[in-house]
């Protein structure tokens, strides 16, 4: 029997009561055991999607299955099989860290002894063992995110939805969390995470989708997405020259005539060229510059980064932030009636 | 039953949250003591008025102190609930597979607990200053039971305010809404001695009937004709408010 995908999304749409069309018909599938990245600029619709998958928010249209269960049929069964850490952590400030975790486990049906054991284990994991008896209200921003994440792991879910799980964390915590997520994934846990950090996506995710304005604009493995953006970039910096005037333009002309070079441009200390295959093009570029008697101090080949992929698909314009919105009304908007499931 | 088990988790958490705010508890007890002091002493002479039903004004006031404390706890409950909503903790609960109803039950049960704690504290204070309970031990238990139900009903009002208004501003000031409920009553003066529009308004206030019943049990004992109307009004009001709160809650979480 074929295992159902961990997440199946078909024609998903979401229009908020105010009229904002946050999700404009998206389709994607996350197979069981996958590590799936969901990227997009601010306001693209990542959080909205995660909340719908987690059954916290109602959708306006489309079909969604999580763990093989239609979320409209049995939301409760879906909730049992997933762990969720939202972008805006929902914590109980008056509760002690450890109590919060134990309760979280109990709410998911974990037995008392096991919940206590697991709480200690997770406190250790997220580096909060020392403050488990302190009230969450006294935690720093990073500590809050970590205890929230630990809460999502209490019942050992098979599917994890993590909305920017490492934002605001220091490099140590981030690394520890990455390693744990990799470990969980190696044990077969499906992870879908959103992130603004391309290095995080690059390291963790075996498949990515990029969403912008509520639509998927790209999907594939990090390698394939990078390859699709275009070739490698060769950066050359010039050595000292007797008469530098005009030499850069001459070099540029030389390079542009090379068949391997797709595109070339000057930089303050040299030039860059976009090529299909950096390894093959580099010698030809060096030779051409040598023939033109232009000294080369340094040459480096870089493959496109995920940042390049991201910018290529979503453009460079900065998205309006939600920061200026009244925080209170926003929370309420999310919580209120019609809007919820 | 699973729902009861789940509710008990939520309840214990709410209880902890409440106990973690000792100021709230102290304020509740203190305000009751202060009411005795402020209203009891200066108005003591009222008992001399012809037609006044009690010889001991402190005893007369006890019902008012109890009912007011419980009525105003509705405003507290609204604030507590709103805090959980604003912090995203309610979302956290809703993300879990726990039955929606368990969350509601665990929340209303804390309204009951608070009412019991407050009433017991007030009865202790009253006993300490020499108030005699004519209804006896059964009367005290009946008063506790009635005000517990009233606490749940007021918790429902708090829930409706929090869920409906969506605003800290409104919720913080929602005690204003409870003012007429608490003061448009014969709290200080028997209804026969009140005149004009005030008397009319008092007649419309359900809390008045509950207050009269509680007061009767305290100062006269089991005089059924004054207790029965309050009993029914309490039952009816609670049923309506619990129904409304459940409806609002379902609307907001479903
Ligand atoms: N409760 C709400 N009511 C109305 N509009 C909303 C609400 N929440 C989000 N939106 C809008 O929906 C769109 C998508 O928002 P969403 O939070 O899903 O973006 P995101 O991709 O998570 O962004 P970010 O990277 O900033 O977290 C935005 O235009 C946002 O303003
Ligand atoms: Mg987001």
Coordinates of C-alpha atoms and ligand atoms in Angstrom, one line a residue:
Chain A
X1 CA 0.0 0.0 0.0
X2 CA 1.3 3.4 -0.9
X3 CA 1.8 5.8 2.0
X4 CA -0.3 8.9 1.8
X5 CA 1.7 12.1 1.5
X6 CA 2.3 14.0 4.8
X7 CA 0.8 17.1 3.3
X8 CA -1.4 17.4 0.2
X9 CA -2.6 20.8 -0.8
X10 CA -4.8 21.4 -3.9
X11 CA -6.1 24.7 -5.0
X12 CA -5.8 26.2 -1.6
X13 CA -7.3 29.7 -1.3
X14 CA -7.6 32.1 1.6
X15 CA -9.3 35.5 1.7
X16 CA -9.3 37.2 5.0
X17 CA -12.5 38.8 6.2
X18 CA -11.1 42.3 5.4
X19 CA -10.7 41.2 1.8
X20 CA -7.0 40.4 1.7
X21 CA -6.4 37.6 -0.6
X22 CA -3.5 35.9 1.2
X23 CA -3.5 32.6 -0.6
X24 CA -4.4 32.6 -4.3
X25 CA -4.7 29.0 -5.3
X26 CA -1.6 26.9 -4.4
X27 CA -0.8 23.2 -4.9
X28 CA 2.0 21.3 -3.3
X29 CA 2.7 17.9 -1.8
X30 CA 5.1 17.0 1.0
X31 CA 6.0 13.3 1.1
X32 CA 6.4 11.5 4.4
X33 CA 9.9 11.9 5.7
X34 CA 10.7 14.9 3.7
X35 CA 12.3 18.1 4.9
X36 CA 10.4 20.8 3.1
X37 CA 11.1 24.5 3.1
X38 CA 8.5 27.1 2.5
X39 CA 10.1 30.4 1.6
X40 CA 8.7 33.8 0.7
X41 CA 9.0 37.5 1.4
X42 CA 7.1 39.2 4.2
X43 CA 3.4 38.9 3.7
X44 CA 3.7 36.2 1.0
X45 CA 1.3 33.9 2.8
X46 CA 3.6 31.5 4.6
X47 CA 2.0 31.8 8.1
X48 CA -1.5 31.8 6.6
X49 CA -0.7 28.5 4.9
X50 CA 0.8 26.9 8.0
X51 CA -2.1 28.0 10.1
X52 CA -4.5 26.4 7.7
X53 CA -2.6 23.2 7.6
X54 CA -2.5 23.1 11.4
X55 CA -6.3 23.5 11.4
X56 CA -6.1 26.8 13.3
X57 CA -7.5 28.9 10.4
X58 CA -10.3 28.1 8.0
X59 CA -9.6 28.1 4.3
X60 CA -11.7 29.8 1.7
X61 CA -11.3 27.1 -0.9
X62 CA -9.3 24.1 -2.0
X63 CA -8.6 20.7 -0.6
X64 CA -6.0 19.9 2.2
X65 CA -5.0 16.5 3.6
X66 CA -2.5 16.2 6.4
X67 CA -1.2 12.8 7.4
X68 CA -3.7 11.4 4.9
X69 CA -6.6 12.9 6.7
X70 CA -8.9 15.5 5.1
X71 CA -8.7 18.5 7.5
X72 CA -12.4 19.2 7.0
X73 CA -13.3 15.6 7.9
X74 CA -11.4 15.1 11.1
X75 CA -9.5 18.1 12.3
X76 CA -8.9 16.5 15.7
X77 CA -7.1 13.5 14.2
X78 CA -4.9 15.9 12.2
X79 CA -4.1 17.9 15.4
X80 CA -3.0 14.7 17.2
X81 CA -0.5 13.8 14.5
X82 CA 1.2 17.2 14.1
X83 CA 3.4 19.4 16.1
X84 CA 3.2 23.1 15.5
X85 CA 5.4 26.1 16.4
X86 CA 3.9 29.3 15.2
X87 CA 5.8 32.4 14.2
X88 CA 4.1 34.3 17.1
X89 CA 4.8 32.0 20.0
X90 CA 1.7 31.5 22.2
X91 CA 3.0 31.1 25.7
X92 CA 1.6 31.3 29.2
X93 CA 3.7 33.8 30.9
X94 CA 2.6 32.9 34.4
X95 CA 3.4 29.3 34.0
X96 CA 6.8 27.8 34.7
X97 CA 8.6 26.5 31.7
X98 CA 8.6 22.9 32.8
X99 CA 4.9 23.0 33.8
X100 CA 4.1 24.4 30.4
X101 CA 5.8 21.5 28.7
X102 CA 4.2 18.8 30.9
X103 CA 0.7 20.3 30.4
X104 CA 1.4 20.5 26.6
X105 CA 2.2 16.8 26.7
X106 CA -0.9 15.9 28.7
X107 CA -3.1 17.8 26.3
X108 CA -1.9 15.6 23.6
X109 CA -2.6 12.5 25.6
X110 CA 0.9 11.8 26.9
X111 CA 0.9 9.9 30.2
X112 CA 2.0 11.7 33.4
X113 CA 5.4 9.9 33.9
X114 CA 6.3 10.1 30.2
X115 CA 5.3 13.8 30.1
X116 CA 7.6 14.6 33.0
X117 CA 10.5 12.6 31.5
X118 CA 10.0 14.1 28.1
X119 CA 9.8 17.6 29.5
X120 CA 13.2 17.2 31.2
X121 CA 14.7 15.7 28.0
X122 CA 13.4 18.6 25.9
X123 CA 14.5 21.3 28.4
X124 CA 18.0 19.8 28.1
X125 CA 17.7 19.7 24.3
X126 CA 16.8 23.4 23.9
X127 CA 19.2 24.4 26.6
X128 CA 16.7 25.5 29.2
X129 CA 17.3 22.9 31.9
X130 CA 18.5 25.6 34.3
X131 CA 15.3 27.7 34.0
X132 CA 12.6 25.1 33.8
X133 CA 11.4 26.2 37.2
X134 CA 11.2 29.9 36.3
X135 CA 8.1 31.5 35.0
X136 CA 8.0 31.9 31.2
X137 CA 7.3 35.6 31.6
X138 CA 10.9 36.0 32.7
X139 CA 12.4 34.4 29.6
X140 CA 14.2 36.3 26.9
X141 CA 12.9 36.3 23.3
X142 CA 15.2 33.5 22.2
X143 CA 14.3 31.4 25.3
X144 CA 10.6 31.8 24.6
X145 CA 11.0 30.6 21.1
X146 CA 13.0 27.6 22.3
X147 CA 10.4 26.6 25.0
X148 CA 7.7 27.0 22.4
X149 CA 9.5 24.7 20.0
X150 CA 10.0 22.2 22.8
X151 CA 6.3 22.3 23.5
X152 CA 5.7 21.3 19.9
X153 CA 7.8 18.2 20.3
X154 CA 6.4 16.9 23.5
X155 CA 4.1 14.3 21.9
X156 CA 6.7 13.1 19.4
X157 CA 4.6 14.2 16.3
X158 CA 5.3 12.5 13.0
X159 CA 4.8 15.8 11.2
X160 CA 6.2 19.1 12.2
X161 CA 5.0 22.5 11.0
X162 CA 7.5 25.2 12.1
X163 CA 7.0 28.8 11.2
X164 CA 10.3 30.6 11.3
X165 CA 11.5 28.4 14.2
X166 CA 14.9 29.9 14.5
X167 CA 14.2 33.6 14.0
X168 CA 15.7 35.6 16.9
X169 CA 18.0 32.8 18.0
X170 CA 21.7 33.1 18.6
X171 CA 24.0 31.0 16.4
X172 CA 24.5 28.4 19.2
X173 CA 20.8 27.7 19.7
X174 CA 20.2 27.8 16.0
X175 CA 22.8 25.2 15.4
X176 CA 21.5 23.0 18.2
X177 CA 18.0 23.2 16.8
X178 CA 19.2 22.5 13.3
X179 CA 21.0 19.4 14.5
X180 CA 17.9 18.2 16.4
X181 CA 15.6 18.8 13.4
X182 CA 18.0 16.8 11.2
X183 CA 18.1 14.0 13.7
X184 CA 14.3 14.0 13.9
X185 CA 14.1 14.0 10.1
X186 CA 16.5 11.1 10.0
X187 CA 14.2 9.2 12.3
X188 CA 11.4 9.7 9.7
X189 CA 9.7 12.8 11.0
X190 CA 8.4 15.0 8.2
X191 CA 9.3 18.7 8.7
X192 CA 7.8 21.6 6.9
X193 CA 9.4 24.9 7.9
X194 CA 9.3 28.5 6.8
X195 CA 12.3 30.6 7.1
X196 CA 13.8 33.9 6.1
X197 CA 17.3 32.5 6.4
X198 CA 18.6 31.0 3.1
X199 CA 21.5 29.3 4.8
X200 CA 19.0 27.5 7.0
X201 CA 16.9 26.4 4.0
X202 CA 20.0 25.4 2.1
X203 CA 21.3 23.3 5.0
X204 CA 18.1 21.6 6.1
X205 CA 15.6 21.4 3.2
X206 CA 15.8 18.8 0.5
X207 CA 13.0 20.5 -1.3
X208 CA 11.8 24.1 -1.4
X209 CA 8.8 26.0 -2.5
X210 CA 8.8 29.8 -2.9
X211 CA 5.6 31.6 -2.4
X212 CA 5.0 35.2 -3.3
X213 CA 1.7 37.2 -3.3
X214 CA -0.1 34.0 -2.3
X215 CA 1.1 32.0 -5.3
X216 CA 3.9 29.4 -5.7
X217 CA 6.6 30.9 -8.0
X218 CA 9.2 28.1 -7.8
X219 CA 9.6 24.6 -6.4
X220 CA 12.4 22.1 -6.4
X221 CA 15.5 21.0 -4.7
X222 CA 17.9 23.8 -3.7
X223 CA 20.4 22.5 -6.3
X224 CA 17.9 22.5 -9.1
X225 CA 16.6 25.9 -8.2
X226 CA 20.1 27.4 -8.2
X227 CA 20.9 25.7 -11.5
X228 CA 17.7 27.1 -13.0
X229 CA 18.5 30.7 -12.0
X230 CA 21.5 30.6 -14.3
X231 CA 25.1 29.7 -14.4
X232 CA 28.0 30.2 -12.1
X233 CA 29.4 33.6 -11.5
X234 CA 33.1 34.2 -12.2
X235 CA 34.6 37.2 -10.3
X236 CA 37.9 38.7 -11.5
X237 CA 39.9 41.4 -9.8
X238 CA 42.6 43.1 -11.7
X239 CA 46.2 43.4 -10.7
X240 CA 48.2 46.7 -10.8
X241 CA 48.3 48.2 -14.3
X242 CA 50.6 50.9 -15.8
X243 CA 47.8 52.7 -17.6
X244 CA 44.5 51.5 -16.1
X245 CA 42.3 54.0 -18.1
X246 CA 39.9 52.2 -20.4
X247 CA 41.4 48.8 -19.7
X248 CA 38.4 47.6 -17.9
X249 CA 36.2 48.3 -20.8
X250 CA 38.5 46.6 -23.1
X251 CA 38.5 43.6 -20.8
X252 CA 34.7 43.6 -20.7
X253 CA 34.6 43.6 -24.5
X254 CA 37.0 40.7 -24.6
X255 CA 35.0 38.7 -22.2
X256 CA 31.7 39.4 -23.9
X257 CA 33.0 37.9 -27.1
X258 CA 33.8 34.6 -25.4
X259 CA 31.1 32.0 -26.3
X260 CA 31.1 30.6 -22.7
X261 CA 30.1 33.9 -21.2
X262 CA 26.4 34.7 -21.0
X263 CA 26.7 38.1 -19.4
X264 CA 29.5 40.3 -18.1
X265 CA 29.8 43.5 -16.1
X266 CA 32.4 45.6 -14.5
X267 CA 32.9 45.9 -10.7
X268 CA 35.0 48.5 -8.9
X269 CA 38.1 46.4 -9.0
X270 CA 37.5 44.1 -11.9
X271 CA 34.6 42.3 -13.5
X272 CA 32.0 39.5 -13.1
X273 CA 30.8 37.1 -15.7
X274 CA 27.9 34.7 -15.7
X275 CA 28.7 31.4 -17.3
X276 CA 27.2 28.0 -17.6
X277 CA 30.1 26.1 -16.1
X278 CA 32.5 28.1 -14.0
X279 CA 35.2 25.3 -14.0
X280 CA 35.3 25.2 -17.8
X281 CA 35.0 28.9 -18.4
X282 CA 37.7 30.1 -16.0
X283 CA 40.7 29.1 -18.1
X284 CA 39.3 30.6 -21.2
X285 CA 38.6 33.9 -19.3
X286 CA 42.1 33.9 -17.9
X287 CA 43.6 33.3 -21.4
X288 CA 41.5 36.0 -23.0
X289 CA 42.5 38.6 -20.3
X290 CA 46.2 37.5 -20.6
X291 CA 46.0 38.0 -24.4
X292 CA 44.6 41.5 -23.8
X293 CA 47.5 42.1 -21.4
X294 CA 45.3 42.7 -18.4
X295 CA 46.9 41.4 -15.2
X296 CA 44.6 39.3 -12.9
X297 CA 45.1 39.4 -9.2
X298 CA 42.3 37.0 -8.2
X299 CA 39.7 34.9 -9.8
X300 CA 36.8 33.2 -8.0
X301 CA 34.0 31.0 -9.2
X302 CA 30.8 31.1 -7.2
X303 CA 27.7 29.1 -7.7
X304 CA 24.4 31.1 -7.3
X305 CA 23.2 31.1 -3.7
X306 CA 19.7 30.5 -2.5
X307 CA 19.6 34.3 -2.0
X308 CA 20.1 34.7 -5.7
X309 CA 17.3 32.2 -6.3
X310 CA 15.0 34.0 -3.9
X311 CA 15.7 37.4 -5.3
X312 CA 15.4 36.1 -8.8
X313 CA 11.8 34.8 -8.1
X314 CA 10.5 37.4 -5.8
X315 CA 12.3 40.6 -7.0
X316 CA 14.1 43.1 -5.0
X317 CA 11.3 45.3 -3.8
X318 CA 10.9 45.4 -0.1
X319 CA 7.5 44.3 1.1
X320 CA 5.4 46.4 3.3
X321 CA 5.7 45.2 6.8
X322 CA 2.8 44.4 9.1
X323 CA 4.6 46.1 11.9
X324 CA 2.6 49.3 11.7
X325 CA -0.6 47.5 12.0
X326 CA -2.3 47.7 15.4
X327 CA -1.0 44.5 17.0
X328 CA -4.1 44.1 19.1
X329 CA -6.5 44.2 16.2
X330 CA -4.3 41.8 14.3
X331 CA -4.4 39.2 17.0
X332 CA -8.1 39.7 17.3
X333 CA -8.6 39.5 13.6
X334 CA -6.9 36.1 13.7
X335 CA -8.9 35.0 16.6
X336 CA -12.4 36.1 15.6
X337 CA -15.3 34.1 14.5
X338 CA -15.8 33.7 10.8
X339 CA -12.2 33.6 10.3
X340 CA -11.5 30.5 12.4
X341 CA -12.3 26.9 11.9
Chain B
X1 CA -14.5 10.7 30.8
X2 CA -12.0 12.2 28.4
X3 CA -13.7 15.7 28.5
X4 CA -13.5 15.8 32.3
X5 CA -9.9 14.7 32.3
X6 CA -9.0 17.3 29.6
X7 CA -10.9 20.0 31.5
X8 CA -9.1 19.2 34.6
X9 CA -5.8 19.9 32.9
X10 CA -7.0 23.2 31.7
X11 CA -8.6 23.9 35.1
X12 CA -5.4 23.1 37.0
X13 CA -3.5 25.4 34.7
X14 CA -6.0 28.2 35.2
X15 CA -5.9 27.7 38.9
X16 CA -2.1 28.0 38.9
X17 CA -2.4 31.2 36.8
X18 CA -4.8 32.6 39.3
X19 CA -2.7 31.6 42.4
X20 CA 0.3 33.1 40.6
X21 CA -1.3 36.5 40.9
X22 CA -1.7 36.9 44.7
X23 CA -2.4 40.6 44.3
X24 CA -5.7 39.7 42.6
X25 CA -6.7 37.4 45.5
X26 CA -5.6 39.9 48.2
X27 CA -7.5 42.7 46.5
X28 CA -10.6 40.6 46.3
X29 CA -10.6 39.8 50.0
X30 CA -9.5 43.2 51.0
X31 CA -12.2 44.9 49.0
X32 CA -14.8 42.9 50.9
X33 CA -13.3 43.9 54.3
X34 CA -13.2 47.5 53.1
X35 CA -16.9 47.4 52.1
X36 CA -17.9 46.3 55.6
X37 CA -15.8 49.1 57.0
X38 CA -16.9 51.9 54.7
X39 CA -20.5 51.0 54.5
X40 CA -21.0 49.2 57.8
X41 CA -19.9 51.9 60.2
X42 CA -21.4 55.1 58.8
X43 CA -24.7 53.6 57.8
X44 CA -25.2 51.6 61.0
X45 CA -28.0 54.0 62.1
X46 CA -30.1 52.9 59.2
X47 CA -31.3 49.9 61.1
X48 CA -33.2 52.3 63.3
X49 CA -35.5 53.4 60.4
X50 CA -39.0 52.1 60.8
X51 CA -39.5 49.0 58.6
X52 CA -35.8 48.0 58.5
X53 CA -35.7 44.3 58.5
X54 CA -32.5 43.6 60.4
X55 CA -31.2 44.7 63.8
X56 CA -27.6 44.1 62.7
X57 CA -26.5 46.2 59.7
X58 CA -23.3 44.2 59.3
X59 CA -25.4 41.1 58.9
X60 CA -27.6 43.0 56.4
X61 CA -24.6 44.0 54.5
X62 CA -23.0 40.6 54.3
X63 CA -25.2 39.5 51.4
X64 CA -24.3 42.6 49.5
X65 CA -20.6 42.1 50.1
X66 CA -20.8 38.5 48.9
X67 CA -22.9 39.2 45.8
X68 CA -20.9 42.2 44.8
X69 CA -17.6 40.4 45.1
X70 CA -18.9 37.6 42.8
X71 CA -20.5 40.0 40.4
X72 CA -17.3 42.0 39.9
X73 CA -15.3 38.8 39.5
X74 CA -16.9 38.6 36.0
X75 CA -14.8 41.6 35.0
X76 CA -11.6 39.9 36.3
X77 CA -12.5 36.7 34.4
X78 CA -12.8 38.7 31.2
X79 CA -9.4 40.2 31.6
X80 CA -7.8 36.8 32.4
X81 CA -9.3 35.3 29.3
X82 CA -8.4 38.2 27.1
X83 CA -4.8 37.9 28.3
X84 CA -4.7 34.3 27.1
X85 CA -6.2 35.2 23.8
X86 CA -3.8 38.1 23.3
X87 CA -0.7 36.1 24.2
X88 CA -1.7 33.4 21.7
X89 CA -2.1 30.8 24.4
X90 CA -5.7 30.1 23.5
X91 CA -4.4 29.4 20.0
X92 CA -1.9 27.0 21.5
X93 CA -4.8 25.2 23.2
X94 CA -6.8 25.2 20.1
X95 CA -3.9 23.6 18.2
X96 CA -4.1 20.6 20.5
X97 CA -6.5 17.8 20.0
X98 CA -8.3 18.7 23.2
X99 CA -12.1 19.0 22.8
X100 CA -13.2 22.7 22.5
X101 CA -15.7 22.1 25.2
X102 CA -13.0 21.0 27.7
X103 CA -11.3 24.4 27.3
X104 CA -14.6 26.1 28.0
X105 CA -15.3 23.9 31.0
X106 CA -11.9 24.4 32.5
X107 CA -12.4 28.1 32.1
X108 CA -15.8 28.3 33.7
X109 CA -14.8 26.0 36.5
X110 CA -12.2 28.6 37.6
X111 CA -15.1 31.1 37.8
X112 CA -16.7 28.7 40.3
X113 CA -13.6 28.2 42.3
X114 CA -12.9 31.9 42.6
X115 CA -16.5 32.5 43.8
X116 CA -16.2 29.8 46.4
X117 CA -12.8 31.1 47.6
X118 CA -14.2 34.6 47.9
X119 CA -17.4 33.7 49.6
X120 CA -15.7 31.5 52.1
X121 CA -13.2 34.3 52.9
X122 CA -16.1 36.8 53.3
X123 CA -18.0 34.4 55.6
X124 CA -14.9 34.0 57.7
X125 CA -14.5 37.8 58.0
X126 CA -18.3 38.1 58.7
X127 CA -18.1 35.5 61.5
X128 CA -15.0 37.2 62.9
X129 CA -16.9 40.6 63.2
X130 CA -19.8 38.9 64.9
X131 CA -22.4 38.3 62.1
X132 CA -24.7 35.5 62.9
X133 CA -26.0 33.3 60.1
X134 CA -29.7 32.6 60.9
X135 CA -29.8 29.8 58.2
X136 CA -27.3 27.8 60.1
X137 CA -24.7 25.6 58.5
X138 CA -27.2 24.5 55.8
X139 CA -27.7 28.2 55.1
X140 CA -24.0 28.9 54.7
X141 CA -23.7 25.9 52.4
X142 CA -26.7 27.1 50.4
X143 CA -25.2 30.6 50.1
X144 CA -21.9 29.1 48.9
X145 CA -23.6 26.9 46.4
X146 CA -25.7 29.8 45.0
X147 CA -22.9 32.2 44.7
X148 CA -20.7 29.5 43.0
X149 CA -23.3 29.3 40.3
X150 CA -23.5 33.0 40.2
X151 CA -19.7 33.0 39.8
X152 CA -20.0 30.7 36.8
X153 CA -22.7 33.0 35.3
X154 CA -20.5 36.1 35.8
X155 CA -17.6 34.2 34.3
X156 CA -19.8 33.7 31.2
X157 CA -20.4 37.4 31.0
X158 CA -16.6 37.9 31.2
X159 CA -16.1 35.4 28.4
X160 CA -18.7 37.0 26.2
X161 CA -17.1 40.5 26.8
X162 CA -13.6 39.2 26.0
X163 CA -14.6 37.3 22.9
X164 CA -17.0 39.9 21.6
X165 CA -15.4 43.2 22.2
X166 CA -11.9 42.1 21.1
X167 CA -10.4 44.9 23.1
X168 CA -8.2 45.4 26.1
X169 CA -9.6 48.9 26.6
X170 CA -13.2 47.7 26.8
X171 CA -12.4 44.7 28.9
X172 CA -10.3 46.6 31.4
X173 CA -13.2 48.9 31.9
X174 CA -15.9 46.3 31.8
X175 CA -16.4 46.6 35.6
X176 CA -18.5 49.6 34.6
X177 CA -21.0 47.2 33.1
X178 CA -21.2 45.3 36.3
X179 CA -21.8 48.4 38.4
X180 CA -25.5 48.7 37.7
X181 CA -25.9 45.0 38.2
X182 CA -24.3 45.3 41.7
X183 CA -25.7 48.7 42.7
X184 CA -29.2 48.8 41.3
X185 CA -30.2 46.6 44.1
X186 CA -31.4 46.8 47.7
X187 CA -27.8 46.3 48.7
X188 CA -27.8 49.0 51.3
X189 CA -31.4 49.6 51.9
X190 CA -34.4 47.2 51.7
X191 CA -36.5 47.7 48.6
X192 CA -39.5 48.9 50.5
X193 CA -37.5 51.9 51.7
X194 CA -36.3 52.8 48.2
X195 CA -38.5 55.0 46.0
X196 CA -39.1 56.3 42.5
X197 CA -37.2 55.1 39.4
X198 CA -34.6 53.5 41.4
X199 CA -37.1 51.1 42.9
X200 CA -38.4 50.3 39.4
X201 CA -34.9 49.6 38.1
X202 CA -34.1 47.5 41.1
X203 CA -37.1 45.4 40.3
X204 CA -35.7 44.7 36.8
X205 CA -32.3 43.6 38.0
X206 CA -32.0 39.8 38.3
X207 CA -29.1 40.2 40.8
X208 CA -31.6 41.9 43.2
X209 CA -33.6 38.7 43.5
X210 CA -30.5 36.6 44.1
X211 CA -29.3 39.2 46.6
X212 CA -32.6 39.1 48.5
X213 CA -32.6 35.3 48.7
X214 CA -29.0 35.3 50.0
X215 CA -29.7 38.0 52.5
X216 CA -32.9 36.3 53.7
X217 CA -31.0 33.1 54.4
X218 CA -28.4 35.1 56.3
X219 CA -30.6 37.4 58.4
X220 CA -33.9 35.6 58.7
X221 CA -33.2 32.0 58.0
X222 CA -35.4 29.8 55.7
X223 CA -38.2 32.2 54.8
X224 CA -39.1 30.5 51.5
X225 CA -41.2 33.2 50.0
X226 CA -38.1 35.5 49.8
X227 CA -35.8 32.7 48.7
X228 CA -37.7 30.9 46.0
X229 CA -37.8 33.8 43.5
X230 CA -34.1 34.3 43.8
X231 CA -33.5 30.6 43.3
X232 CA -35.4 30.6 40.0
X233 CA -33.9 33.8 38.8
X234 CA -30.4 32.5 39.5
X235 CA -31.1 29.2 37.7
X236 CA -32.7 31.0 34.7
X237 CA -30.0 33.7 34.4
X238 CA -27.2 31.1 34.7
X239 CA -28.8 28.9 32.1
X240 CA -29.2 31.8 29.7
X241 CA -25.6 33.1 30.3
X242 CA -24.0 29.6 30.0
X243 CA -25.9 29.1 26.8
X244 CA -24.9 32.4 25.4
X245 CA -21.2 32.0 26.4
X246 CA -21.2 28.5 24.8
X247 CA -22.6 29.9 21.6
X248 CA -20.1 32.8 21.5
X249 CA -17.3 30.4 22.3
X250 CA -18.3 28.0 19.5
X251 CA -18.6 30.9 17.1
X252 CA -15.1 32.1 18.0
X253 CA -13.4 28.8 17.9
X254 CA -15.2 26.8 15.3
Ligands
LIG1 N1 -5.6 38.1 10.5 C1 -5.4 38.7 9.3 N2 -6.4 39.5 8.8 C2 -6.2 40.1 7.6 N3 -5.1 40.0 6.8 C3 -4.2 39.2 7.3 C4 -4.2 38.5 8.5 N4 -3.1 37.8 8.7 C5 -2.3 38.0 7.6 N5 -3.0 38.8 6.7 C6 -2.5 39.3 5.4 O1 -2.3 38.1 4.6 C7 -1.1 38.2 3.9 C8 -0.2 37.0 4.2 O2 0.2 37.1 5.5 P1 1.1 36.0 6.2 O3 1.2 36.3 7.6 O4 0.6 34.7 5.8 O5 2.5 36.3 5.5 P2 3.9 35.6 5.8 O6 4.4 35.0 4.5 O7 3.9 34.7 7.0 O8 4.8 36.9 6.1 P3 6.0 37.1 7.2 O9 7.3 36.7 6.5 O10 6.1 38.6 7.4 O11 5.7 36.3 8.4 C9 -0.5 39.6 4.2 O12 -0.9 40.5 3.2 C10 -1.1 39.9 5.5 O13 -1.2 41.3 5.7
LIG2 MG1 4.7 34.7 8.8

